[in-house]
XYZ file of N, CA and C in Angstrom:
621
model
N 0.859 -1.045 0.119
C 0.141 0.009 -0.040
C 0.768 1.114 0.105
N 0.822 2.255 -1.008
C 1.677 3.260 -1.133
C 0.880 4.696 -0.617
N 1.521 5.720 -0.106
C 0.946 6.891 0.189
C 0.340 7.516 -0.928
N -0.840 7.935 -1.179
C -1.214 8.727 -2.312
C -0.663 10.234 -2.154
N 0.337 10.518 -3.095
C 0.652 12.006 -3.544
C 0.396 12.163 -5.141
N -0.610 13.204 -4.991
C -0.634 13.613 -6.399
C -0.836 15.336 -6.473
N -0.925 15.921 -7.425
C -1.186 17.202 -7.593
C -1.981 17.941 -6.693
N -2.789 17.346 -6.185
C -4.012 17.838 -5.213
C -3.860 17.311 -3.886
N -2.908 16.062 -3.658
C -2.891 15.880 -2.336
C -1.167 15.725 -2.126
N -0.900 16.529 -1.043
C 0.697 16.427 -0.508
C 0.581 16.325 0.914
N 0.893 15.238 1.592
C 1.209 15.091 2.879
C 2.528 15.377 3.383
N 2.650 16.382 4.502
C 3.474 16.774 5.137
C 3.818 15.749 6.533
N 5.116 15.399 6.913
C 5.350 14.951 8.044
C 6.021 15.726 9.170
N 5.121 15.667 10.408
C 5.705 16.591 11.260
C 6.241 15.582 12.915
N 7.442 15.671 12.996
C 8.131 14.878 14.171
C 8.091 15.863 15.340
N 7.479 15.485 16.333
C 7.411 16.457 17.605
C 8.619 15.909 18.546
N 9.509 17.026 18.681
C 10.467 16.539 19.532
C 10.880 17.723 20.617
N 9.784 18.464 20.833
C 9.975 19.593 21.743
C 9.830 19.635 23.307
N 9.555 18.431 23.652
C 9.133 18.048 24.992
C 10.267 18.224 26.153
N 9.983 18.222 27.346
C 10.985 18.273 28.576
C 11.609 17.290 28.939
N 11.127 15.975 28.278
C 11.529 14.718 28.731
C 11.873 14.581 30.108
N 10.899 14.781 31.269
C 10.882 14.537 32.447
C 11.303 13.340 32.886
N 10.602 12.264 32.338
C 10.877 10.915 32.639
C 12.046 10.596 32.270
N 12.823 11.015 31.425
C 14.254 10.708 30.749
C 15.039 11.384 31.475
N 14.758 11.844 32.866
C 15.777 12.747 33.848
C 16.146 14.225 33.151
N 15.235 14.742 32.119
C 15.638 16.060 31.257
C 16.583 15.748 30.193
N 17.083 14.430 30.144
C 17.666 14.465 28.827
C 16.722 14.461 27.578
N 17.559 15.025 26.439
C 16.563 15.121 25.241
C 16.311 13.650 24.721
N 14.933 13.333 24.751
C 14.580 12.178 24.539
C 14.971 11.684 23.004
N 14.838 12.608 22.143
C 14.829 12.081 20.696
C 16.292 12.002 20.623
N 17.157 12.417 21.216
C 18.771 12.231 20.680
C 19.260 10.812 21.574
N 18.518 10.304 22.731
C 19.055 9.333 23.154
C 19.141 8.037 22.004
N 20.110 7.086 22.386
C 20.702 6.406 21.255
C 20.068 4.835 21.528
N 19.210 4.440 20.374
C 18.746 2.895 20.665
C 19.443 2.274 19.454
N 20.081 1.271 19.708
C 20.822 0.282 18.807
C 21.790 1.340 18.072
N 22.619 2.271 18.814
C 23.699 3.339 18.446
C 23.084 4.300 17.491
N 21.769 4.517 17.362
C 21.090 5.545 16.557
C 20.108 6.195 17.420
N 20.090 7.583 17.432
C 19.257 8.487 18.045
C 17.882 8.211 17.847
N 17.006 8.136 19.014
C 15.605 7.640 18.917
C 14.916 8.370 17.360
N 15.018 9.872 17.530
C 14.293 10.566 16.231
C 15.048 9.836 14.852
N 16.076 9.414 14.693
C 16.529 8.969 13.185
C 15.886 7.806 13.157
N 15.481 6.762 14.055
C 14.467 5.761 13.730
C 13.348 6.235 13.240
N 12.450 7.353 14.187
C 11.101 7.739 13.293
C 11.385 8.316 11.933
N 12.555 9.005 11.912
C 12.843 9.386 10.168
C 12.899 8.545 9.399
N 13.515 7.492 9.711
C 13.777 6.411 8.785
C 12.257 5.696 8.351
N 11.499 5.645 9.535
C 10.241 5.040 9.153
C 9.027 5.925 8.571
N 9.240 7.148 8.827
C 8.104 8.148 8.484
C 8.563 8.685 7.013
N 9.760 8.966 6.912
C 10.210 9.804 5.506
C 9.783 9.285 4.124
N 9.591 7.952 4.009
C 9.183 7.254 2.689
C 7.678 7.605 2.676
N 6.958 7.729 3.645
C 5.467 7.938 3.591
C 4.777 9.511 3.212
N 5.691 10.462 3.442
C 5.505 11.852 3.133
C 6.171 12.252 2.072
N 5.919 13.741 1.586
C 6.643 14.570 0.901
C 7.810 15.093 1.415
N 7.597 15.305 2.534
C 8.537 16.086 3.320
C 8.375 16.087 4.930
N 9.608 15.949 5.299
C 9.235 15.819 7.039
C 9.849 17.175 7.561
N 9.115 17.887 8.491
C 9.422 18.865 9.280
C 9.770 18.129 10.669
N 10.273 18.975 11.768
C 10.997 18.738 12.940
C 10.818 19.880 13.777
N 10.017 19.637 15.070
C 9.728 20.774 16.098
C 10.549 20.316 17.265
N 11.623 21.005 17.541
C 12.380 20.878 18.722
C 12.812 22.397 19.331
N 12.940 21.888 20.628
C 12.927 23.535 21.404
C 14.603 23.705 22.121
N 15.272 22.803 21.967
C 16.589 22.600 22.476
C 17.698 22.125 21.751
N 18.811 21.842 21.980
C 19.782 21.177 20.952
C 19.474 21.153 19.493
N 19.188 22.229 19.189
C 18.763 22.788 17.764
C 20.182 22.481 16.923
N 21.287 22.590 17.300
C 22.587 22.477 16.350
C 22.572 21.054 16.023
N 22.343 20.266 16.847
C 22.446 18.873 16.589
C 21.020 18.350 15.466
N 19.863 18.807 16.135
C 18.955 18.325 15.409
C 18.968 18.787 13.803
N 19.707 19.977 13.632
C 19.947 20.526 12.300
C 20.860 19.719 11.157
N 21.707 18.767 12.028
C 22.538 17.734 11.289
C 21.582 16.537 10.699
N 20.309 16.499 10.813
C 19.478 15.305 10.358
C 19.243 16.069 9.104
N 18.989 17.009 8.587
C 18.726 17.430 7.419
C 17.478 17.989 7.173
N 16.593 18.003 8.124
C 15.176 18.388 7.868
C 15.070 19.987 8.301
N 13.996 20.284 7.886
C 13.658 21.807 8.305
C 13.119 21.604 9.693
N 13.880 22.614 10.654
C 13.786 22.622 12.131
C 12.975 23.819 12.470
N 11.713 23.878 13.336
C 11.419 25.098 13.871
C 11.102 24.760 15.228
N 10.918 25.842 16.243
C 10.410 25.611 17.648
C 9.169 26.093 17.730
N 8.816 25.855 19.070
C 7.386 26.117 19.528
C 7.259 27.711 19.268
N 6.256 28.154 19.188
C 5.847 29.670 19.078
C 6.115 30.104 20.656
N 6.786 31.079 20.808
C 6.821 31.850 22.104
C 5.745 31.752 23.078
N 4.535 32.094 22.647
C 3.232 32.156 23.137
C 2.737 30.731 23.773
N 3.461 29.561 23.006
C 3.074 28.293 23.585
C 4.220 27.375 24.114
N 5.305 28.096 24.568
C 6.381 27.254 25.297
C 5.621 26.641 26.145
N 6.301 25.456 26.539
C 5.831 24.389 27.653
C 4.432 23.940 27.743
N 3.755 24.061 26.650
C 2.338 23.724 26.426
C 2.165 22.187 25.943
N 3.162 21.495 25.817
C 3.003 20.079 25.330
C 3.125 19.838 23.729
N 2.913 18.798 23.344
C 2.762 18.687 22.021
C 2.131 19.430 21.097
N 0.706 19.656 21.669
C -0.288 20.458 20.641
C 0.461 21.759 20.404
N 1.485 22.091 21.071
C 2.094 23.374 20.851
C 2.868 23.401 19.515
N 3.534 22.159 19.288
C 4.312 21.787 18.091
C 3.472 21.861 16.843
N 2.346 21.397 17.141
C 1.265 21.249 15.917
C 0.727 22.617 15.531
N 0.286 23.410 16.577
C -0.223 24.993 16.700
C 0.995 25.763 15.568
N 2.194 25.548 16.022
C 3.347 26.416 15.708
C 3.566 26.043 14.301
N 3.497 24.795 13.832
C 3.754 24.227 12.457
C 2.974 25.051 11.393
N 1.882 25.847 11.632
C 0.752 26.302 10.658
C 1.734 27.320 10.261
N 2.714 28.045 10.803
C 3.456 29.009 10.012
C 4.542 28.916 9.272
N 4.842 27.495 9.183
C 5.923 27.034 8.551
C 5.547 25.964 7.375
N 4.390 25.758 7.396
C 4.031 24.648 6.495
C 3.516 25.500 5.092
N 4.181 25.292 3.983
C 3.954 25.673 2.799
C 2.331 25.389 2.251
N 1.817 26.395 1.490
C 0.402 26.292 1.173
C -0.097 24.933 0.451
N 0.950 24.544 -0.583
C 0.653 23.427 -1.129
C 0.429 21.852 -0.559
N 0.853 22.176 0.761
C 0.460 20.645 1.379
C -0.871 20.724 2.137
N -1.737 19.525 1.820
C -3.032 19.234 2.106
C -3.327 18.522 3.379
N -2.292 17.645 3.726
C -2.361 16.902 5.010
C -1.130 17.063 5.839
N -1.420 16.425 7.371
C -0.069 16.371 8.178
C -0.232 15.137 8.786
N 0.878 14.396 8.720
C 0.942 13.270 9.518
C 1.973 13.325 10.627
N 1.454 13.424 11.916
C 2.423 13.747 13.001
C 3.138 12.386 13.679
N 3.944 12.625 14.633
C 4.445 11.431 15.245
C 5.376 11.955 16.332
N 5.534 11.308 17.234
C 6.639 11.634 18.449
C 7.924 11.265 18.239
N 8.968 12.021 18.734
C 10.247 11.539 18.325
C 10.549 10.210 18.995
N 9.836 9.603 20.179
C 10.139 8.364 21.077
C 9.375 7.122 20.357
N 9.003 7.062 19.169
C 8.086 5.785 18.647
C 8.834 5.326 17.704
N 10.045 4.582 17.724
C 10.961 4.122 16.708
C 10.556 2.880 16.006
N 9.446 2.175 16.015
C 8.804 1.117 15.452
C 7.656 1.512 14.632
N 7.434 2.710 14.265
C 6.161 2.951 13.444
C 5.967 2.192 12.408
N 4.757 1.895 11.976
C 4.377 1.239 10.922
C 4.728 1.819 9.712
N 5.319 0.906 8.893
C 5.930 1.734 7.561
C 4.685 2.192 6.724
N 3.602 1.579 6.917
C 2.238 1.781 6.177
C 1.161 2.809 6.924
N 1.859 3.340 8.145
C 0.851 4.260 8.994
C 0.025 5.324 7.889
N 0.756 6.196 7.221
C 0.194 6.946 6.555
C -0.962 6.671 5.486
N -0.756 5.572 4.876
C -1.374 5.189 3.564
C -2.963 4.570 4.457
N -2.476 4.023 5.392
C -3.644 3.071 6.052
C -4.631 4.232 6.511
N -4.031 5.490 7.128
C -4.836 6.477 8.009
C -5.937 7.118 6.928
N -4.554 7.595 5.594
C -5.329 8.281 4.323
C -6.552 7.446 3.899
N -6.532 6.161 3.712
C -7.472 5.549 3.361
C -8.803 5.345 4.334
N -8.677 5.248 5.527
C -9.726 5.602 6.504
C -10.401 7.045 6.326
N -9.416 7.698 6.243
C -9.752 9.313 6.023
C -10.605 9.553 4.911
N -10.176 8.972 3.738
C -11.098 9.462 2.512
C -12.475 8.485 2.618
N -12.483 7.145 3.136
C -13.722 6.330 2.803
C -14.777 7.030 3.956
N -14.190 7.614 4.934
C -15.080 8.269 5.830
C -15.429 9.666 6.119
N -14.673 10.386 4.939
C -14.922 11.754 4.716
C -14.488 12.301 6.093
N -13.293 12.088 6.888
C -12.862 12.583 8.164
C -11.914 13.655 7.999
N -11.940 14.494 9.012
C -10.898 15.801 8.937
C -9.709 15.220 9.723
N -9.669 14.251 10.520
C -8.515 13.743 11.102
C -8.765 12.107 11.669
N -7.754 11.530 11.597
C -7.798 10.316 12.080
C -6.422 9.684 12.723
N -6.605 8.585 13.622
C -5.440 8.202 14.544
C -5.627 6.882 14.462
N -4.561 6.119 14.885
C -4.187 4.426 14.787
C -4.867 4.424 16.315
N -5.372 2.960 16.457
C -5.614 2.396 17.940
C -5.317 0.948 17.868
N -4.646 0.384 18.701
C -4.001 -0.770 18.917
C -4.665 -1.346 20.008
N -4.534 -2.675 20.553
C -5.401 -3.484 21.313
C -5.271 -2.564 22.900
N -4.120 -1.773 23.195
C -3.802 -1.085 24.243
C -4.275 0.290 24.482
N -5.222 0.683 23.285
C -5.613 1.946 23.228
C -5.338 2.887 22.246
N -5.644 3.925 22.059
C -5.595 5.195 21.034
C -4.086 5.738 21.023
N -3.603 6.039 19.732
C -2.430 6.852 19.792
C -2.477 8.016 18.894
N -3.089 8.982 19.609
C -3.426 10.210 19.284
C -2.171 10.998 18.536
N -0.999 10.993 19.188
C 0.269 11.448 18.754
C 0.455 11.065 17.339
N -0.063 10.187 16.787
C 0.201 9.590 15.401
C -0.719 9.766 14.580
N -1.356 10.856 14.599
C -2.774 11.130 13.860
C -2.350 11.884 12.337
N -3.239 11.673 11.601
C -3.429 12.293 10.463
C -4.199 13.243 10.147
N -3.853 14.517 9.847
C -4.830 15.668 9.757
C -5.052 16.103 8.628
N -6.103 16.901 8.119
C -6.249 18.000 7.272
C -5.342 19.032 7.929
N -4.727 19.868 6.781
C -3.843 20.919 7.240
C -4.770 22.000 7.924
N -6.206 21.964 7.390
C -6.984 23.195 7.665
C -7.187 23.106 9.313
N -6.854 21.958 9.769
C -7.128 21.830 11.216
C -5.947 22.748 12.199
N -4.810 23.031 11.356
C -3.626 23.433 12.073
C -4.179 24.833 12.956
N -4.683 25.727 12.379
C -4.965 26.903 13.153
C -5.749 26.780 14.476
N -6.574 25.776 14.271
C -7.506 25.515 15.401
C -6.551 24.989 16.627
N -5.223 24.302 16.337
C -4.834 23.864 17.486
C -4.292 25.080 18.447
N -4.021 26.458 17.841
C -3.677 27.670 18.417
C -4.825 28.024 19.203
N -6.129 27.784 18.936
C -7.075 28.140 19.258
C -7.640 27.485 20.551
N -7.165 25.996 20.532
C -7.208 25.466 21.749
C -6.426 25.513 22.838
N -5.272 25.910 22.433
C -4.187 26.052 23.415
C -4.582 27.304 24.506
N -5.201 28.360 23.183
C -5.734 29.804 23.957
C -6.769 29.591 24.893
N -7.399 28.552 24.622
C -8.678 28.472 25.637
C -8.361 27.256 27.034
N -6.988 26.843 26.912
C -6.615 26.039 27.910
C -6.677 24.453 27.574
N -7.043 24.193 26.541
C -7.014 22.798 26.004
C -5.745 22.426 25.239
N -4.745 21.662 26.131
C -3.739 21.284 25.686
C -3.349 19.804 25.409
N -4.346 19.224 25.216
C -4.283 17.586 25.112
C -4.722 17.370 23.508
N -3.681 16.638 22.794
C -4.132 16.250 21.376
C -5.326 15.505 21.329
N -5.392 14.647 22.457
C -6.646 13.837 22.386
C -7.866 14.866 22.561
N -7.952 15.772 23.274
C -9.146 16.688 23.504
C -9.324 17.545 22.286
N -8.026 17.777 21.467
C -8.285 18.808 20.208
C -8.834 17.900 19.326
N -8.550 16.511 19.031
C -9.032 15.895 18.148
C -10.378 15.468 18.223
N -10.966 15.266 19.305
C -11.978 15.284 19.856
C -13.022 16.234 19.580
N -12.552 17.298 19.471
C -13.154 18.745 18.840
C -13.906 18.607 17.449
N -12.797 17.861 16.777
C -13.059 17.547 14.993
C -13.440 16.330 14.840
N -13.940 15.696 16.019
C -14.631 14.066 15.439
C -13.529 13.230 14.928
N -12.657 13.252 15.345
C -11.215 12.308 14.954
C -11.841 11.049 14.797
N -11.425 10.312 13.819
C -12.032 8.727 13.577
C -10.751 7.948 13.893
N -11.239 6.943 14.978
C -10.146 6.034 15.197
C -9.928 4.581 14.177
N -8.932 4.383 13.805
C -8.464 3.263 12.878
C -7.964 2.110 13.527
N -8.502 0.840 13.596
C -8.174 -0.379 14.122
C -7.191 -1.048 13.126
N -6.736 -2.194 13.753
C -5.870 -3.250 13.163
C -4.601 -2.940 13.288
N -3.841 -1.788 14.028
C -2.471 -1.863 14.153
C -2.031 -2.605 15.181
N -0.829 -2.904 14.783
C 0.103 -3.854 15.947
C 0.637 -2.948 17.068
N 0.520 -3.699 18.189
C 0.731 -2.977 19.185
C 2.308 -2.533 19.525
N 3.165 -3.638 19.124
C 4.369 -3.185 19.101
C 4.914 -1.986 18.394
N 4.263 -1.719 17.409
C 4.707 -0.392 16.575
C 4.559 0.818 17.136
N 3.793 1.257 18.407
C 3.450 2.270 18.691
C 4.134 2.471 20.424
N 5.257 1.403 20.514
C 5.808 1.664 21.775
C 6.521 3.055 22.115
N 6.368 3.393 23.167
C 6.915 4.670 23.498
C 7.875 4.680 24.381
N 9.163 5.010 23.938
C 10.258 5.000 25.025
C 10.444 6.230 25.731
N 10.128 6.314 26.891
C 9.919 7.104 27.972
C 10.889 7.216 28.661
N 11.565 6.183 29.310
C 12.657 6.024 30.394
C 13.806 5.586 29.924
N 14.960 5.870 30.470
C 16.230 5.340 30.364
C 16.079 3.801 30.516
N 15.217 3.095 31.293
C 15.224 1.571 31.726
C 14.454 1.324 30.231
N 13.345 1.904 29.781
C 12.771 1.356 28.560
C 13.792 1.613 27.421
N 14.769 2.536 27.245
C 15.583 2.618 26.194
C 16.597 1.072 26.370
N 17.018 1.157 27.692
C 18.185 -0.035 27.556
C 17.246 -1.618 27.317
N 16.056 -1.380 27.903
C 15.296 -2.744 27.408
C 15.054 -2.985 25.891
N 14.890 -2.317 25.202
C 14.585 -2.081 23.570
C 15.743 -2.136 22.881
N 16.929 -1.596 23.617
C 18.053 -1.936 22.867
C 18.690 -3.366 22.654
N 18.391 -3.826 23.861
C 18.720 -5.454 24.176
C 18.028 -6.173 23.177
N 16.545 -5.736 22.862
C 15.634 -6.643 22.467
C 15.170 -6.095 20.873
N 16.061 -5.178 20.106
C 15.655 -4.822 19.013
C 15.637 -5.697 17.898
N 16.791 -6.417 18.194
C 17.070 -7.672 16.971
C 16.101 -8.839 16.892
N 15.333 -8.798 18.220
C 14.401 -10.057 18.060
C 13.104 -9.707 18.075
N 12.857 -8.671 18.647
C 11.440 -8.342 18.898
C 10.640 -7.361 17.851
N 11.457 -6.575 17.074
C 10.970 -5.537 16.042
C 11.569 -5.945 14.693
N 10.652 -5.810 13.882
C 11.000 -5.926 12.300
C 11.907 -4.527 12.125
């Protein structure tokens, strides 16, 4: 299944790496190494073939992130410290007008499905949805949603009214859940202990 990209459909990718990484003892989560490679590079490897262009939102270690060869931006000053929805809201100022959709992903999900965007886009078109997100047996993965780019401006509106969760924001737009995804594909590596565990098992438990 290939991701559709035509003259009228262009999907941008947005990797969110702007968090405080409190459960990583303040270390920049995206730059922690899994199998000798920073977590964010695993996400790039998985997501880049699925979109036309990737962007990355980061609020520190910008010099390091710039070595990845992607366009980098930071949260708007008005939204600093407001979580991942701040990165989505800030992206509206950087996304060229020709992009019609945005696939988001956090920097700590190194095993993302390589057909994530295609499957979400199919569900979006079939159901005429403005936003869709994957769901696996353990629950929903809102930070891996596919959005109509027209929703970006509303993220800023939500932040201004105190709504800071991606889940709550997506609910305002009646986002559709898409079932059938593998649990292991959405592992979040939030702690140094989890990082060590998956470093040891990456060769046997993940494709």
